[in-house]
Protein backbone atom coordinates (compact mmCIF):
# COMPACT_ATOMS: atom_id res chain seq x y z
CA MET A 1 -11.91 -3.88 -13.27
CA SER A 2 -14.69 -6.50 -14.89
CA GLY A 3 -17.05 -6.27 -12.13
CA MET A 4 -16.82 -2.92 -11.33
CA ALA A 5 -17.30 -2.59 -14.95
CA GLU A 6 -20.03 -5.03 -14.68
CA LEU A 7 -21.65 -2.48 -11.85
CA LEU A 8 -21.55 0.52 -13.40
CA HIS A 9 -22.68 -1.32 -16.96
CA LYS A 10 -26.05 -1.85 -14.67
CA LEU A 11 -25.82 1.51 -12.42
CA GLY A 12 -26.46 2.78 -16.25
CA PHE A 13 -22.76 3.95 -17.40
CA ASN A 14 -21.76 4.06 -21.39
CA ILE A 15 -18.28 1.63 -20.15
CA SER A 16 -16.20 0.57 -22.56
CA GLY A 17 -12.86 -2.12 -21.95
CA SER A 18 -9.95 -3.39 -23.18
CA ASP A 19 -7.43 -6.46 -22.30
CA LEU A 20 -4.78 -7.66 -23.45
CA LYS A 21 -6.36 -11.39 -24.43
CA ARG A 22 -9.99 -12.40 -23.76
CA SER A 23 -11.23 -15.10 -20.99
CA GLU A 24 -14.80 -16.35 -19.63
CA ARG A 25 -14.86 -13.11 -18.09
CA THR A 26 -13.94 -10.34 -21.12
CA ASP A 27 -16.65 -12.05 -23.02
CA SER A 28 -19.79 -12.63 -19.89
CA LEU A 29 -19.11 -8.54 -20.05
CA GLN A 30 -19.39 -8.67 -24.00
CA ASN A 31 -22.81 -10.59 -23.79
CA LEU A 32 -23.86 -8.03 -21.14
CA GLY A 33 -23.25 -5.40 -23.96
CA ILE A 34 -20.08 -4.04 -22.94
CA ASN A 35 -17.92 -3.27 -25.76
CA ILE A 36 -14.52 -5.00 -24.46
CA SER A 37 -11.49 -4.51 -26.89
CA GLU A 38 -8.91 -6.73 -27.38
CA GLY A 39 -5.57 -5.19 -26.73
CA HIS A 40 -4.43 -2.40 -25.88
CA ASN A 41 -4.38 0.63 -28.59
CA ASN A 42 -5.23 4.49 -28.18
CA THR A 43 -8.00 4.02 -30.38
CA ASN A 44 -10.24 2.10 -27.27
CA ILE A 45 -11.00 5.60 -25.30
CA ASN A 46 -12.39 7.68 -28.33
CA GLY A 47 -15.83 8.77 -26.61
CA ALA A 48 -15.02 8.06 -23.29
CA ASP A 49 -15.50 10.64 -20.54
CA VAL A 50 -12.95 8.65 -17.66
CA VAL A 51 -10.86 6.45 -17.91
CA VAL A 52 -9.87 4.15 -15.33
CA TYR A 53 -7.23 2.19 -15.00
CA SER A 54 -5.67 -0.65 -12.34
CA SER A 55 -2.14 -0.92 -10.29
CA ALA A 56 -1.49 -3.94 -13.05
CA VAL A 57 -1.25 -1.18 -15.78
CA ASN A 58 1.80 0.40 -16.39
CA ASN A 59 2.38 4.05 -17.27
CA ASP A 60 3.68 3.63 -20.93
CA ASN A 61 0.64 2.30 -22.23
CA PRO A 62 -0.63 3.68 -25.26
CA GLU A 63 -4.69 3.87 -23.98
CA MET A 64 -3.29 6.16 -20.61
CA ASP A 65 -0.70 7.94 -23.24
CA ALA A 66 -4.19 9.36 -25.44
CA ALA A 67 -5.97 10.23 -22.27
CA LEU A 68 -3.06 12.29 -21.60
CA SER A 69 -2.73 13.93 -24.01
CA LYS A 70 -6.27 14.03 -25.01
CA GLN A 71 -7.05 15.34 -21.15
CA ILE A 72 -9.11 13.01 -20.55
CA PRO A 73 -9.73 12.57 -17.00
CA LEU A 74 -7.25 9.46 -15.72
CA ILE A 75 -8.21 7.30 -12.12
CA ARG A 76 -7.33 4.30 -10.59
CA ARG A 77 -9.31 1.75 -9.64
CA ALA A 78 -9.57 2.36 -6.11
CA GLU A 79 -10.80 6.10 -6.41
CA MET A 80 -13.39 4.72 -8.95
CA LEU A 81 -14.57 1.74 -6.34
CA ALA A 82 -14.23 4.73 -3.48
CA GLU A 83 -16.90 6.65 -5.62
CA LEU A 84 -19.07 3.60 -5.59
CA LEU A 85 -19.00 3.00 -1.96
CA LYS A 86 -21.29 6.62 -1.47
CA VAL A 87 -23.23 5.29 -3.25
CA LYS A 88 -25.47 3.05 -1.00
CA THR A 89 -26.25 3.96 2.98
CA THR A 90 -23.73 1.19 4.61
CA SER A 91 -20.45 0.04 3.14
CA ILE A 92 -18.66 -3.07 3.86
CA ALA A 93 -15.11 -3.18 2.78
CA ILE A 94 -13.22 -6.59 3.81
CA ALA A 95 -9.11 -5.68 4.05
CA GLY A 96 -6.55 -8.54 4.87
CA THR A 97 -3.58 -10.15 3.62
CA HIS A 98 -5.96 -13.98 2.66
CA GLY A 99 -9.15 -14.75 3.01
CA LYS A 100 -10.78 -11.49 1.55
CA THR A 101 -12.73 -12.70 -1.53
CA THR A 102 -13.93 -15.96 0.00
CA THR A 103 -15.19 -13.38 3.58
CA CYS A 104 -16.99 -11.09 0.67
CA SER A 105 -18.43 -14.37 -0.76
CA MET A 106 -19.50 -15.71 2.62
CA LEU A 107 -21.61 -12.11 3.24
CA GLY A 108 -22.41 -11.67 0.12
CA THR A 109 -24.37 -15.45 0.19
CA ILE A 110 -25.60 -14.43 3.83
CA LEU A 111 -26.90 -10.92 3.18
CA THR A 112 -28.81 -12.23 -0.18
CA GLU A 113 -30.27 -15.03 1.69
CA ALA A 114 -31.31 -12.56 4.02
CA GLU A 115 -33.36 -10.59 1.53
CA THR A 116 -31.06 -6.73 1.85
CA ASN A 117 -31.04 -6.83 -1.63
CA PRO A 118 -26.63 -5.54 -1.16
CA THR A 119 -24.33 -4.76 -4.69
CA LEU A 120 -21.01 -6.88 -4.44
CA VAL A 121 -17.67 -5.52 -6.17
CA ILE A 122 -14.79 -8.42 -5.51
CA GLY A 123 -12.39 -9.89 -6.73
CA GLY A 124 -13.47 -13.60 -7.29
CA ILE A 125 -16.35 -15.26 -9.02
CA VAL A 126 -19.28 -16.36 -6.64
CA ASN A 127 -20.83 -19.53 -6.66
CA LYS A 128 -24.51 -18.49 -5.85
CA PHE A 129 -24.90 -16.13 -8.53
CA GLN A 130 -21.40 -16.96 -10.85
CA SER A 131 -20.55 -13.95 -10.60
CA ASN A 132 -17.48 -10.98 -8.94
CA THR A 133 -20.43 -8.74 -9.03
CA ILE A 134 -24.32 -8.30 -8.13
CA SER A 135 -26.21 -5.34 -7.91
CA GLY A 136 -28.73 -5.00 -5.29
CA ASN A 137 -31.60 -2.20 -4.98
CA GLY A 138 -30.73 -2.19 -1.23
CA ASP A 139 -29.05 0.25 0.75
CA ILE A 140 -25.03 -2.35 1.67
CA ILE A 141 -22.67 -3.05 -0.69
CA VAL A 142 -19.84 -5.26 0.12
CA VAL A 143 -16.51 -4.63 -1.61
CA GLU A 144 -12.72 -6.14 -1.41
CA ALA A 145 -10.05 -3.63 -0.18
CA ASP A 146 -6.69 -4.61 -1.88
CA GLU A 147 -3.45 -3.29 0.10
CA PHE A 148 -1.72 -3.62 -2.81
CA ASP A 149 0.56 -0.17 -3.53
CA ARG A 150 -2.02 0.85 -0.79
CA SER A 151 -5.14 1.20 -3.11
CA PHE A 152 -7.15 0.60 0.07
CA LEU A 153 -6.52 3.73 1.91
CA THR A 154 -8.69 5.32 -0.90
CA LEU A 155 -11.19 3.56 0.92
CA GLN A 156 -14.40 5.12 3.89
CA PRO A 157 -16.21 2.29 4.36
CA THR A 158 -18.93 2.96 7.36
CA MET A 159 -17.66 0.07 8.26
CA GLY A 160 -14.06 -2.28 7.98
CA LEU A 161 -12.94 -5.49 8.29
CA ILE A 162 -9.52 -7.02 9.15
CA THR A 163 -8.99 -10.83 8.97
CA ASN A 164 -5.33 -10.99 9.43
CA LEU A 165 -2.08 -9.76 7.97
CA ASP A 166 0.79 -11.24 6.84
CA LEU A 167 4.00 -10.06 4.96
CA GLU A 168 3.74 -9.81 1.51
CA HIS A 169 4.31 -6.97 -0.75
CA LEU A 170 7.11 -6.20 -0.28
CA ASP A 171 7.50 -4.23 -3.61
CA CYS A 172 4.62 -2.19 -1.61
CA TYR A 173 5.77 -2.28 2.03
CA LYS A 174 9.45 -1.72 3.65
CA ASN A 175 8.85 -4.13 6.58
CA LEU A 176 5.76 -6.08 8.86
CA GLU A 177 5.73 -2.85 10.37
CA ASP A 178 4.94 -0.49 7.44
CA LEU A 179 2.75 -2.96 6.33
CA GLN A 180 0.86 -2.92 10.19
CA ASP A 181 0.78 1.01 9.59
CA ALA A 182 -1.34 1.30 6.21
CA PHE A 183 -3.72 -1.48 8.43
CA ILE A 184 -4.38 0.67 10.86
CA LYS A 185 -4.38 4.15 8.60
CA PHE A 186 -7.37 2.37 6.78
CA ALA A 187 -9.58 1.19 10.24
CA ASN A 188 -9.28 4.51 11.19
CA ALA A 189 -10.70 5.80 7.77
CA VAL A 190 -14.11 4.95 9.27
CA PRO A 191 -16.21 7.31 9.46
CA PHE A 192 -17.00 8.05 14.08
CA TYR A 193 -19.98 6.53 13.54
CA GLY A 194 -18.70 3.28 11.45
CA LYS A 195 -17.26 -0.02 12.98
CA VAL A 196 -14.19 -2.01 12.44
CA VAL A 197 -14.35 -5.65 12.51
CA VAL A 198 -10.90 -7.57 13.36
CA CYS A 199 -10.07 -11.31 13.72
CA THR A 200 -8.35 -11.40 16.71
CA ASP A 201 -6.79 -15.28 16.02
CA HIS A 202 -3.62 -13.79 14.00
CA GLU A 203 -1.43 -11.46 16.41
CA ASN A 204 -0.03 -9.51 13.97
CA THR A 205 -3.56 -7.73 13.45
CA VAL A 206 -3.78 -8.87 17.21
CA ALA A 207 -1.23 -5.69 17.00
CA ILE A 208 -2.77 -3.45 15.60
CA ILE A 209 -5.78 -3.25 17.77
CA PRO A 210 -4.75 -0.65 20.56
CA TYR A 211 -4.18 2.48 17.27
CA ILE A 212 -7.18 2.05 15.95
CA LYS A 213 -9.95 4.64 17.10
CA ARG A 214 -12.97 3.73 16.60
CA PRO A 215 -15.67 1.54 16.76
CA LEU A 216 -14.79 -1.89 17.62
CA VAL A 217 -15.40 -5.34 17.52
CA THR A 218 -13.32 -8.21 17.21
CA PHE A 219 -13.67 -12.05 15.93
CA GLY A 220 -12.24 -15.16 16.17
CA LEU A 221 -11.60 -18.78 17.81
CA HIS A 222 -9.54 -16.78 20.77
CA LYS A 223 -11.41 -16.80 24.11
CA ASP A 224 -10.34 -13.26 24.19
CA ALA A 225 -12.90 -12.50 20.80
CA GLU A 226 -15.93 -11.38 21.01
CA VAL A 227 -17.93 -13.10 18.53
């Protein structure tokens, strides 16, 4: 959420937010001129045109209640991220059970060194930027696609990358097959002119390849990998 808030702020939107406790990240947002409230209170959304919330927010949250009573639109974090993908010509979403943040960090650093001026929104701090977001004027955006709560199925990137696949989030998925089905849907949400990139070093990702109906590139240490 903090990376998205920073990016929207840099795009010229008037952003405010709240968290249960102050942290280094909320302080850095405050230093950018973003108003951050400590604790959740129904007055925190006064004047808001839209309220964006994450999967961690409960339905009985006072700010959610206030937004509903005032008929202020409520948008999930994943939905707002999907809107941000439309800002750039090329959108790259990194999915997978492990390594999403690391892969996004590496790709963001490589694209920056290549002077493509990318935009980056991820969950962790990138050492090179000392932030979890950068707002570049190039035509590429890189984001982390989280499978929790199936939120990544909201995204329609022009390129989707899958690092690996292990059974996690059993509160959202019934079994491994259910999780694999979600990743197949994520891959097939890429437009016909896009690309899906899959690691072949993990048997659970290899198993979904036959069901991906989009242009495919494989990578890894396996002898059959293309890259």
